[in-house]
Tab-separated table of C-alpha atoms in Angstrom:
chain	number	residue	atom	x	y	z
A	1	MET	CA	22.052	-21.982	8.934
A	2	ALA	CA	22.286	-22.522	12.709
A	3	ASN	CA	25.943	-23.484	12.416
A	4	GLU	CA	26.698	-20.446	10.256
A	5	TRP	CA	24.970	-18.179	12.792
A	6	ALA	CA	27.045	-19.641	15.622
A	7	THR	CA	30.233	-19.277	13.588
A	8	PHE	CA	29.790	-15.725	12.395
A	9	GLY	CA	27.500	-14.288	15.078
A	10	ALA	CA	25.453	-11.095	14.987
A	11	ASP	CA	26.844	-7.588	14.571
A	12	LEU	CA	26.527	-5.541	17.755
A	13	HIS	CA	27.525	-1.900	18.161
A	14	LEU	CA	28.547	-0.972	21.717
A	15	ASP	CA	30.043	2.226	23.098
A	16	LEU	CA	32.501	1.221	25.826
A	17	GLY	CA	32.871	4.769	27.057
A	18	GLY	CA	36.490	5.127	26.087
A	19	THR	CA	37.632	2.067	28.021
A	20	GLY	CA	38.233	-0.056	24.924
A	21	GLY	CA	41.477	-0.733	23.240
A	22	THR	CA	43.743	-3.590	24.086
A	23	GLY	CA	42.371	-6.409	26.159
A	24	GLY	CA	43.695	-8.463	29.039
A	25	THR	CA	42.691	-11.362	31.175
A	26	GLY	CA	42.682	-9.596	34.499
A	27	GLY	CA	44.062	-6.698	36.511
A	28	ILE	CA	42.814	-3.172	36.547
A	29	GLY	CA	42.720	-2.905	32.742
A	30	GLY	CA	40.587	-6.052	32.453
A	31	GLN	CA	38.248	-4.919	35.226
A	32	GLY	CA	37.765	-1.557	33.549
A	33	LEU	CA	36.961	-3.154	30.218
A	34	ARG	CA	34.538	-5.579	31.818
A	35	HIS	CA	32.689	-2.829	33.691
A	36	GLY	CA	32.586	-0.675	30.562
A	37	LEU	CA	31.158	-3.554	28.555
A	38	MET	CA	28.560	-4.307	31.225
A	39	ASP	CA	27.500	-0.647	31.384
A	40	ALA	CA	27.205	-0.493	27.601
A	41	LEU	CA	25.057	-3.628	27.489
A	42	ARG	CA	22.815	-2.447	30.331
A	43	GLU	CA	22.256	0.875	28.566
A	44	ALA	CA	21.482	-0.840	25.259
A	45	VAL	CA	18.846	-3.001	26.982
A	46	ARG	CA	17.479	-0.162	29.134
A	47	SER	CA	17.046	2.156	26.125
A	48	GLY	CA	15.328	-0.558	24.098
A	49	ARG	CA	18.051	-0.736	21.450
A	50	LEU	CA	18.436	-4.395	22.383
A	51	ALA	CA	14.941	-5.851	22.611
A	52	ALA	CA	13.946	-8.781	24.810
A	53	GLY	CA	14.874	-12.053	23.167
A	54	THR	CA	17.674	-10.587	21.025
A	55	ARG	CA	20.474	-13.114	20.631
A	56	LEU	CA	23.897	-11.652	21.409
A	57	PRO	CA	27.134	-12.622	19.675
A	58	SER	CA	29.145	-15.415	21.249
A	59	SER	CA	31.800	-14.348	23.743
A	60	ARG	CA	34.475	-15.334	21.236
A	61	GLN	CA	32.928	-13.287	18.425
A	62	LEU	CA	32.238	-10.177	20.513
A	63	ALA	CA	35.735	-10.302	21.978
A	64	ALA	CA	37.187	-10.390	18.464
A	65	ASP	CA	34.950	-7.518	17.335
A	66	LEU	CA	35.841	-5.327	20.329
A	67	GLY	CA	39.510	-6.294	20.476
A	68	VAL	CA	39.319	-7.528	24.062
A	69	ALA	CA	40.032	-10.833	25.757
A	70	ARG	CA	37.375	-13.513	25.521
A	71	ASN	CA	37.375	-13.913	29.335
A	72	THR	CA	36.444	-10.237	29.671
A	73	VAL	CA	33.308	-10.775	27.587
A	74	ALA	CA	32.487	-14.124	29.209
A	75	ASP	CA	32.748	-12.616	32.692
A	76	ALA	CA	30.588	-9.630	31.686
A	77	TYR	CA	27.929	-11.942	30.247
A	78	ALA	CA	27.971	-14.092	33.387
A	79	GLU	CA	27.464	-11.117	35.719
A	80	LEU	CA	24.639	-9.711	33.588
A	81	VAL	CA	22.966	-13.120	33.615
A	82	ALA	CA	23.208	-13.145	37.394
A	83	GLU	CA	21.697	-9.637	37.538
A	84	GLY	CA	18.806	-10.689	35.308
A	85	TRP	CA	19.695	-8.567	32.271
A	86	LEU	CA	20.585	-11.596	30.116
A	87	THR	CA	19.690	-15.277	29.911
A	88	ALA	CA	21.970	-18.130	28.890
A	89	ARG	CA	20.792	-21.599	27.879
A	90	GLN	CA	22.615	-24.509	26.321
A	91	GLY	CA	21.980	-24.480	22.577
A	92	SER	CA	20.198	-21.117	22.674
A	93	GLY	CA	23.139	-18.841	23.328
A	94	THR	CA	23.050	-15.615	25.323
A	95	ARG	CA	19.946	-13.486	24.893
A	96	VAL	CA	18.416	-10.326	26.325
A	97	ALA	CA	16.114	-11.330	29.166
A	98	PRO	CA	12.422	-10.381	29.238
A	99	ARG	CA	11.988	-7.106	31.078
A	100	SER	CA	10.750	-7.690	34.619
A	101	ALA	CA	7.631	-6.031	35.949
A	102	ALA	CA	9.831	-3.798	38.108
A	103	ARG	CA	11.527	-2.380	35.013
A	104	ARG	CA	8.327	-1.758	33.060
A	105	PRO	CA	6.098	1.287	33.293
A	106	GLU	CA	2.992	0.527	35.312
A	107	ARG	CA	0.210	-0.840	33.141
A	108	SER	CA	-3.244	-2.108	33.831
A	109	ARG	CA	-3.555	-5.887	33.859
A	110	THR	CA	-6.469	-5.556	31.494
A	111	ALA	CA	-4.613	-3.440	28.950
A	112	ALA	CA	-4.304	-4.931	25.479
A	113	PRO	CA	-0.893	-6.197	24.334
A	114	ALA	CA	1.242	-3.534	22.702
A	115	ALA	CA	0.880	-5.117	19.263
A	116	SER	CA	-2.919	-4.870	19.347
A	117	ARG	CA	-3.399	-1.471	20.973
A	118	THR	CA	-4.226	1.516	18.798
A	119	ALA	CA	-1.895	4.476	18.770
A	120	PRO	CA	-2.695	7.351	21.131
A	121	GLY	CA	-5.484	9.436	19.648
A	122	ALA	CA	-6.298	6.862	16.965
A	123	PRO	CA	-9.986	6.039	16.373
A	124	ALA	CA	-11.347	2.831	17.832
A	125	HIS	CA	-13.015	1.965	14.499
A	126	ASN	CA	-11.771	2.759	11.009
A	127	LEU	CA	-14.073	2.827	7.974
A	128	ARG	CA	-12.009	5.163	5.824
A	129	PRO	CA	-11.931	4.029	2.194
A	130	GLY	CA	-8.819	3.159	0.250
A	131	THR	CA	-7.234	0.325	2.252
A	132	PRO	CA	-7.869	-3.427	2.104
A	133	ASP	CA	-7.996	-5.663	5.166
A	134	LEU	CA	-4.254	-5.835	5.813
A	135	SER	CA	-4.610	-8.856	8.099
A	136	THR	CA	-5.483	-10.972	5.047
A	137	PHE	CA	-2.161	-10.478	3.277
A	138	PRO	CA	-1.240	-13.978	2.009
A	139	ARG	CA	1.974	-14.306	3.990
A	140	ALA	CA	2.526	-18.036	3.497
A	141	ASP	CA	1.911	-17.935	-0.263
A	142	TRP	CA	4.030	-14.788	-0.615
A	143	LEU	CA	6.883	-16.435	1.280
A	144	LYS	CA	6.595	-19.529	-0.898
A	145	ALA	CA	6.741	-17.364	-4.024
A	146	ALA	CA	9.704	-15.429	-2.644
A	147	ARG	CA	11.688	-18.591	-1.969
A	148	LYS	CA	11.027	-19.959	-5.431
A	149	ALA	CA	11.725	-16.646	-7.158
A	150	LEU	CA	14.972	-15.996	-5.304
A	151	THR	CA	16.194	-19.533	-5.892
A	152	ALA	CA	15.705	-19.129	-9.642
A	153	ALA	CA	16.847	-15.497	-9.907
A	154	PRO	CA	19.941	-14.820	-12.031
A	155	ASN	CA	22.810	-12.974	-10.392
A	156	GLU	CA	22.172	-9.874	-12.469
A	157	ALA	CA	18.734	-9.534	-10.879
A	158	PHE	CA	20.432	-8.018	-7.838
A	159	GLY	CA	22.043	-5.212	-9.826
A	160	TYR	CA	20.598	-1.784	-10.596
A	161	GLY	CA	18.365	-3.107	-13.344
A	162	ASP	CA	16.251	-1.909	-16.232
A	163	PRO	CA	14.427	1.332	-15.302
A	164	ARG	CA	11.230	-0.217	-16.652
A	165	GLY	CA	11.404	-2.946	-13.995
A	166	ARG	CA	12.265	-6.639	-13.959
A	167	ILE	CA	11.439	-8.417	-17.203
A	168	GLU	CA	9.995	-11.348	-15.234
A	169	LEU	CA	7.348	-9.093	-13.672
A	170	ARG	CA	6.602	-7.183	-16.838
A	171	THR	CA	6.069	-10.452	-18.692
A	172	ALA	CA	3.785	-11.833	-15.977
A	173	LEU	CA	1.823	-8.567	-15.852
A	174	ALA	CA	1.340	-8.527	-19.624
A	175	GLU	CA	-0.227	-11.991	-19.493
A	176	TYR	CA	-2.381	-11.265	-16.434
A	177	LEU	CA	-3.668	-7.855	-17.566
A	178	ALA	CA	-4.603	-9.162	-21.001
A	179	ARG	CA	-6.437	-12.118	-19.478
A	180	ALA	CA	-8.142	-10.453	-16.490
A	181	ARG	CA	-8.591	-6.808	-17.483
A	182	GLY	CA	-8.681	-6.820	-21.280
A	183	VAL	CA	-5.531	-4.693	-21.518
A	184	HIS	CA	-3.433	-4.801	-24.686
A	185	ALA	CA	-0.022	-5.152	-23.060
A	186	ARG	CA	3.443	-6.186	-24.095
A	187	PRO	CA	6.352	-6.366	-21.635
A	188	GLU	CA	8.321	-3.660	-23.441
A	189	ARG	CA	5.442	-1.209	-22.930
A	190	ILE	CA	5.128	-1.778	-19.183
A	191	VAL	CA	6.924	0.353	-16.586
A	192	VAL	CA	6.893	-0.785	-12.967
A	193	CYS	CA	6.572	1.978	-10.376
A	194	SER	CA	6.230	2.300	-6.610
A	195	GLY	CA	2.544	3.114	-6.344
A	196	PHE	CA	-0.034	4.929	-8.441
A	197	VAL	CA	1.151	8.341	-7.266
A	198	HIS	CA	4.659	7.601	-8.516
A	199	GLY	CA	3.274	6.671	-11.919
A	200	LEU	CA	1.135	9.814	-12.038
A	201	MET	CA	4.151	11.898	-11.055
A	202	MET	CA	6.116	10.576	-14.026
A	203	MET	CA	3.191	11.153	-16.393
A	204	ALA	CA	2.755	14.719	-15.106
A	205	ARG	CA	6.388	15.468	-15.920
A	206	VAL	CA	6.059	13.981	-19.390
A	207	LEU	CA	2.890	15.997	-20.053
A	208	ARG	CA	4.557	19.186	-18.858
A	209	ASP	CA	7.557	18.540	-21.114
A	210	ARG	CA	5.108	18.030	-23.983
A	211	ALA	CA	3.731	21.527	-23.327
A	212	VAL	CA	0.423	20.235	-21.956
A	213	ARG	CA	-0.981	22.840	-19.586
A	214	GLU	CA	-4.370	21.380	-18.599
A	215	VAL	CA	-5.409	17.918	-17.425
A	216	ALA	CA	-9.143	17.417	-16.981
A	217	VAL	CA	-10.205	15.522	-13.853
A	218	GLU	CA	-13.446	14.101	-12.507
A	219	SER	CA	-15.684	16.135	-10.211
A	220	TYR	CA	-14.927	13.744	-7.358
A	221	GLY	CA	-11.534	12.192	-6.715
A	222	LEU	CA	-8.426	12.379	-4.545
A	223	ASP	CA	-6.904	15.745	-3.768
A	224	VAL	CA	-3.452	14.159	-3.481
A	225	HIS	CA	-3.630	13.524	-7.228
A	226	TRP	CA	-4.801	17.054	-7.957
A	227	LYS	CA	-2.055	18.560	-5.795
A	228	LEU	CA	0.569	16.488	-7.583
A	229	LEU	CA	-0.611	17.760	-10.966
A	230	ALA	CA	-0.699	21.311	-9.650
A	231	ARG	CA	2.909	21.062	-8.448
A	232	GLU	CA	3.908	20.306	-12.024
A	233	GLY	CA	2.211	23.514	-13.138
A	234	LEU	CA	-0.845	21.826	-14.649
A	235	ARG	CA	-4.353	23.268	-14.406
A	236	MET	CA	-7.240	20.880	-13.676
A	237	PRO	CA	-10.698	21.763	-14.982
A	238	ALA	CA	-13.363	19.415	-13.606
A	239	LEU	CA	-15.704	17.377	-15.782
A	240	PRO	CA	-19.383	17.409	-14.708
A	241	PHE	CA	-20.906	14.301	-13.157
A	242	ASP	CA	-24.413	12.818	-13.267
A	243	GLU	CA	-26.179	9.497	-12.708
A	244	ARG	CA	-24.378	7.913	-15.683
A	245	GLY	CA	-20.973	8.938	-14.398
A	246	THR	CA	-18.462	11.489	-15.606
A	247	ARG	CA	-19.709	13.455	-18.593
A	248	ALA	CA	-16.801	12.623	-20.885
A	249	GLU	CA	-18.543	14.213	-23.870
A	250	GLU	CA	-17.768	17.616	-22.291
A	251	LEU	CA	-14.086	17.089	-23.187
A	252	ALA	CA	-14.830	18.215	-26.740
A	253	ALA	CA	-15.553	21.737	-25.472
A	254	MET	CA	-12.316	21.993	-23.423
A	255	SER	CA	-9.927	23.338	-26.029
A	256	GLY	CA	-6.930	23.675	-23.715
A	257	VAL	CA	-7.010	20.161	-22.275
A	258	GLY	CA	-4.278	17.740	-23.348
A	259	ALA	CA	-5.103	14.815	-21.056
A	260	VAL	CA	-7.799	13.532	-18.714
A	261	LEU	CA	-7.484	11.514	-15.493
A	262	MET	CA	-10.360	9.061	-15.008
A	263	THR	CA	-11.513	6.019	-12.995
A	264	PRO	CA	-13.801	4.480	-15.645
A	265	ALA	CA	-14.200	0.926	-14.277
A	266	HIS	CA	-15.244	2.079	-10.796
A	267	GLN	CA	-15.479	5.820	-10.236
A	268	PHE	CA	-13.839	6.952	-7.030
A	269	PRO	CA	-15.610	7.640	-4.776
A	270	MET	CA	-19.097	7.584	-6.355
A	271	GLY	CA	-18.746	3.913	-7.219
A	272	GLY	CA	-20.358	3.515	-10.652
A	273	ALA	CA	-18.871	2.356	-13.938
A	274	LEU	CA	-18.584	4.868	-16.764
A	275	HIS	CA	-21.463	4.473	-19.243
A	276	PRO	CA	-20.392	2.820	-22.545
A	277	ASP	CA	-21.386	5.908	-24.552
A	278	ARG	CA	-19.113	8.030	-22.402
A	279	ARG	CA	-16.242	5.569	-22.634
A	280	ALA	CA	-16.529	5.898	-26.408
A	281	ALA	CA	-16.755	9.700	-26.141
A	282	ALA	CA	-13.528	9.865	-24.151
A	283	VAL	CA	-11.673	7.728	-26.688
A	284	ASP	CA	-13.127	9.729	-29.600
A	285	TRP	CA	-11.875	12.936	-27.990
A	286	ALA	CA	-8.382	11.502	-27.513
A	287	ARG	CA	-8.197	10.330	-31.129
A	288	ALA	CA	-9.476	13.615	-32.522
A	289	THR	CA	-7.204	15.868	-30.473
A	290	GLY	CA	-4.134	13.713	-29.861
A	291	GLY	CA	-4.927	13.847	-26.152
A	292	LEU	CA	-4.212	11.155	-23.587
A	293	ILE	CA	-6.489	9.329	-21.161
A	294	LEU	CA	-4.862	8.417	-17.839
A	295	GLU	CA	-6.858	5.407	-16.660
A	296	ASP	CA	-6.713	4.712	-12.910
A	297	ASP	CA	-7.790	1.064	-12.535
A	298	TYR	CA	-7.296	1.026	-8.768
A	299	ASP	CA	-9.633	-1.860	-7.806
A	300	GLY	CA	-10.785	-3.357	-11.083
A	301	GLU	CA	-10.545	-6.948	-9.805
A	302	PHE	CA	-13.380	-6.543	-7.308
A	303	ARG	CA	-16.874	-6.772	-8.782
A	304	TYR	CA	-19.965	-8.434	-7.322
A	305	ASP	CA	-23.324	-7.856	-9.006
A	306	ARG	CA	-22.257	-7.083	-12.531
A	307	GLN	CA	-20.236	-8.458	-15.402
A	308	PRO	CA	-16.561	-7.457	-15.374
A	309	VAL	CA	-15.925	-4.038	-16.870
A	310	GLY	CA	-12.782	-4.243	-18.972
A	311	ALA	CA	-10.144	-1.569	-19.004
A	312	LEU	CA	-10.769	1.466	-21.166
A	313	GLN	CA	-7.261	0.956	-22.544
A	314	GLY	CA	-8.567	-1.964	-24.606
A	315	LEU	CA	-10.473	0.470	-26.832
A	316	ASP	CA	-7.334	2.327	-27.937
A	317	PRO	CA	-3.943	1.319	-26.493
A	318	GLU	CA	-2.219	4.217	-28.276
A	319	ARG	CA	-4.331	6.910	-26.615
A	320	VAL	CA	-4.777	5.452	-23.089
A	321	VAL	CA	-2.161	5.158	-20.345
A	322	TYR	CA	-3.268	2.318	-18.076
A	323	LEU	CA	-2.236	2.532	-14.402
A	324	GLY	CA	-2.770	-0.391	-12.040
A	325	THR	CA	-1.594	-1.276	-8.561
A	326	ALA	CA	-1.344	-4.068	-6.005
A	327	SER	CA	-2.349	-1.682	-3.211
A	328	LYS	CA	-5.996	-2.776	-3.054
A	329	SER	CA	-5.660	-6.412	-4.097
A	330	LEU	CA	-2.690	-7.184	-1.816
A	331	ALA	CA	-1.318	-4.326	0.289
A	332	PRO	CA	-0.134	-0.739	-0.243
A	333	GLY	CA	3.037	-1.474	1.702
A	334	LEU	CA	4.371	-3.533	-1.215
A	335	ARG	CA	4.802	-0.306	-3.228
A	336	LEU	CA	4.110	-2.107	-6.490
A	337	ALA	CA	2.240	-0.537	-9.375
A	338	TRP	CA	2.545	-0.464	-13.144
A	339	MET	CA	1.835	1.561	-16.243
A	340	VAL	CA	0.974	0.166	-19.672
A	341	LEU	CA	2.028	2.842	-22.123
A	342	PRO	CA	1.336	3.788	-25.719
A	343	GLU	CA	4.421	2.992	-27.786
A	344	HIS	CA	5.236	6.655	-28.370
A	345	LEU	CA	5.472	7.319	-24.613
A	346	VAL	CA	7.744	4.479	-23.495
A	347	ALA	CA	11.045	6.282	-23.997
A	348	GLU	CA	9.840	9.508	-22.383
A	349	VAL	CA	8.383	7.816	-19.298
A	350	THR	CA	11.449	5.631	-18.918
A	351	ALA	CA	13.634	8.731	-19.034
A	352	ALA	CA	11.415	10.404	-16.444
A	353	LYS	CA	11.889	7.438	-14.127
A	354	GLY	CA	15.667	7.552	-14.384
A	355	GLU	CA	18.546	5.541	-15.736
A	356	VAL	CA	18.102	2.668	-13.252
A	357	ASP	CA	15.183	1.056	-11.432
A	358	TRP	CA	15.638	2.957	-8.172
A	359	THR	CA	12.114	2.661	-6.804
A	360	SER	CA	10.883	-0.923	-6.628
A	361	SER	CA	12.786	-3.729	-4.925
A	362	ALA	CA	13.996	-6.340	-7.405
A	363	THR	CA	13.230	-9.115	-4.919
A	364	ASP	CA	9.640	-7.919	-4.490
A	365	GLN	CA	9.232	-7.695	-8.260
A	366	LEU	CA	10.557	-11.225	-8.704
A	367	THR	CA	8.289	-12.478	-5.932
A	368	PHE	CA	5.222	-10.796	-7.414
A	369	ALA	CA	6.062	-12.220	-10.829
A	370	GLU	CA	6.122	-15.719	-9.342
A	371	PHE	CA	2.960	-14.966	-7.333
A	372	LEU	CA	1.163	-13.984	-10.549
A	373	GLY	CA	2.516	-16.804	-12.667
A	374	SER	CA	1.747	-19.540	-10.138
A	375	GLY	CA	-1.943	-18.633	-9.932
A	376	ALA	CA	-1.645	-17.588	-6.278
A	377	TYR	CA	-2.705	-14.037	-7.117
A	378	ASP	CA	-5.894	-15.197	-8.861
A	379	ARG	CA	-6.739	-17.453	-5.928
A	380	HIS	CA	-6.179	-14.624	-3.456
A	381	VAL	CA	-8.311	-12.173	-5.437
A	382	ARG	CA	-11.175	-14.682	-5.686
A	383	ALA	CA	-11.042	-15.346	-1.948
A	384	MET	CA	-11.011	-11.636	-1.143
A	385	ARG	CA	-13.856	-10.992	-3.570
A	386	LEU	CA	-16.044	-13.396	-1.577
A	387	ARG	CA	-14.946	-11.912	1.749
A	388	TYR	CA	-15.622	-8.327	0.696
A	389	ARG	CA	-18.946	-9.227	-0.885
A	390	ARG	CA	-20.082	-10.708	2.445
A	391	ARG	CA	-19.073	-7.522	4.204
A	392	ARG	CA	-20.871	-5.400	1.648
A	393	ASP	CA	-24.039	-7.445	2.108
A	394	GLN	CA	-23.753	-7.144	5.894
A	395	LEU	CA	-23.306	-3.376	5.549
A	396	VAL	CA	-26.386	-3.015	3.339
A	397	ALA	CA	-28.516	-5.134	5.694
A	398	ALA	CA	-27.346	-3.322	8.838
A	399	VAL	CA	-27.959	0.129	7.350
A	400	ALA	CA	-31.423	-0.887	6.136
A	401	ALA	CA	-32.324	-2.032	9.655
A	402	ALA	CA	-30.839	0.932	11.507
A	403	SER	CA	-31.714	3.736	9.081
A	404	PRO	CA	-34.313	2.697	6.487
A	405	GLY	CA	-34.193	6.096	4.807
A	406	THR	CA	-30.464	5.880	4.044
A	407	ARG	CA	-29.756	4.896	0.440
A	408	VAL	CA	-26.626	2.835	-0.176
A	409	SER	CA	-25.074	3.188	-3.645
A	410	GLY	CA	-21.904	2.382	-5.554
A	411	ILE	CA	-21.917	-1.207	-4.284
A	412	ALA	CA	-21.690	-3.323	-7.447
A	413	ALA	CA	-17.908	-3.367	-7.216
A	414	GLY	CA	-14.947	-2.138	-5.231
A	415	LEU	CA	-14.129	-1.847	-1.542
A	416	HIS	CA	-16.368	1.012	-0.413
A	417	ALA	CA	-19.980	2.154	-0.464
A	418	VAL	CA	-21.692	5.545	-0.510
A	419	LEU	CA	-24.341	6.167	2.164
A	420	GLU	CA	-26.489	9.115	1.149
A	421	LEU	CA	-27.527	11.476	3.963
A	422	PRO	CA	-30.240	14.135	4.334
A	423	GLU	CA	-29.185	17.490	2.943
A	424	GLY	CA	-26.957	19.473	5.273
A	425	THR	CA	-26.166	16.614	7.676
A	426	GLU	CA	-22.815	15.346	6.393
A	427	ALA	CA	-20.519	17.450	8.567
A	428	ALA	CA	-22.555	16.775	11.717
A	429	THR	CA	-22.612	13.025	11.026
A	430	VAL	CA	-18.853	12.862	10.462
A	431	GLY	CA	-18.324	14.849	13.662
A	432	SER	CA	-20.641	12.582	15.632
A	433	ALA	CA	-18.779	9.552	14.311
A	434	ALA	CA	-15.433	10.996	15.390
A	435	PHE	CA	-16.840	11.680	18.866
A	436	GLN	CA	-17.737	7.991	19.142
A	437	GLY	CA	-14.334	6.832	17.939
A	438	LEU	CA	-15.357	6.033	14.359
A	439	ALA	CA	-13.228	7.287	11.473
A	440	VAL	CA	-15.307	7.842	8.355
A	441	ILE	CA	-15.126	10.393	5.540
A	442	GLY	CA	-17.827	12.546	3.992
A	443	ILE	CA	-18.137	12.581	0.236
A	444	ASN	CA	-17.507	16.304	-0.007
A	445	ARG	CA	-13.971	15.648	1.191
A	446	PHE	CA	-13.438	14.253	-2.337
A	447	ARG	CA	-15.215	17.047	-4.228
A	448	HIS	CA	-13.211	19.155	-6.680
A	449	PRO	CA	-13.011	22.819	-5.553
A	450	ASP	CA	-14.810	23.965	-8.720
A	451	THR	CA	-17.673	21.488	-8.254
A	452	PRO	CA	-20.798	22.655	-6.390
A	453	VAL	CA	-22.194	20.594	-3.531
A	454	THR	CA	-24.726	18.160	-4.998
A	455	LYS	CA	-25.236	15.675	-2.159
A	456	ASP	CA	-24.336	14.807	1.403
A	457	ALA	CA	-23.043	11.287	1.998
A	458	LEU	CA	-20.536	9.083	3.784
A	459	VAL	CA	-17.922	7.078	1.901
A	460	VAL	CA	-17.567	3.867	3.902
A	461	GLY	CA	-14.554	1.628	3.374
A	462	TYR	CA	-15.981	-1.737	4.371
A	463	ALA	CA	-12.756	-3.572	3.438
A	464	THR	CA	-10.585	-1.646	5.895
A	465	PRO	CA	-11.258	-3.307	9.301
A	466	THR	CA	-9.972	-6.724	10.251
A	467	ASP	CA	-12.544	-9.467	10.750
A	468	SER	CA	-12.361	-9.033	14.514
A	469	ALA	CA	-12.967	-5.290	14.242
A	470	TRP	CA	-15.644	-5.379	11.551
A	471	ALA	CA	-18.698	-6.019	13.756
A	472	GLY	CA	-17.809	-3.201	16.153
A	473	ALA	CA	-17.142	-0.771	13.320
A	474	LEU	CA	-20.472	-1.612	11.682
A	475	GLN	CA	-22.348	-1.102	14.967
A	476	ALA	CA	-20.629	2.245	15.507
A	477	LEU	CA	-21.610	3.330	12.002
A	478	CYS	CA	-25.257	2.438	12.496
A	479	ARG	CA	-25.352	4.446	15.737
A	480	VAL	CA	-24.433	7.691	13.972
A	481	LEU	CA	-26.745	7.410	10.961
A	482	PRO	CA	-29.677	9.835	11.004
């Protein structure tokens, strides 16, 4: 690889200010080219387009690319090395030099490195729900899986591909979902998508084309999902909610509803599992009316104090569309999610996605398939389950010590907890937290517009901070509790 790099070099775009053209080894033309090249390189470094440490092409390669004499490039490099813009070492090539203190904006000696500083205006502590600890992404295992998957990949894997996604991933998902979540899945019924929202978008289009006009939703959920459904022209009546979860039996009285969006394994954001009687009621409604249940299984792998709650899809695979994602178990940046479809929906959803797989990288799909099949995914989930359980226990203990009257609920599973507040104090508590640099969200931020206020609470994402930030975030939270 090192020899190939030296032979072919790196591509480098430079604007020589109109001085380029034919090269020479000296004279006025050569001097003009050299100065133009030096100016172009200085500007590329000064503007940040060439970062410190960037390896430049060899003088021979750059001369060939620019159509100038090699001596012109070699002389330009030498002068820029002398000026301190570049460095040159035997075996390391020519690189952009570290910026000197004189060229940097003034900065306090105690300031944190750029990579660890928060963006301007960003909170010092983040306990918003919905994101795992991104610092725990299994980079080494993922890289190992990527190498193995790419080595074994057939040439056709790098083409446009089946719109349902790579068969390797769909096969691995079918095995994993059946084993870990109780899903009845076959590869031909799975469609890979780039996140839950993408899957919901496709389902909304299919429902609209099927003349469905109403999709029931839970009283508490994510407005981004509701807005997506609304953009497709769908109305969203809200199902009532009580201590046993969403009142699915109320579906029988909603004559215009053709589908329902639910989080039965771990209601978001309330945190409980749907009662077995209500799981049965939802399936009974779907069978009786021909309706569909859209099951959002966003964090089903994470449970602590209870037996695993299998996917609702297992009760009737022909009436439930199962949607899962790697966003909570691995990282949202992977943009990997999946739908397990009833047989009668496969063709319609595939058509809604398009004629080719234009959303999810084939290499990422192949890597994830290897990651699943090798057992690395199971090992990662088990490790994260222990880590998040410790954090949950620390959260419960800290809240009990700081605010004994605050009830913590929704903690048997998932990545967040609900901290119930005295009536009328939610907005003030969220505001106080923001003033102290703590980002946290009140539960009424997730309340459906047609649902009356029933409680005040904070939804605390205890998985979000890194290990180094967790203690500070927890202390900040305890300071703002009433």
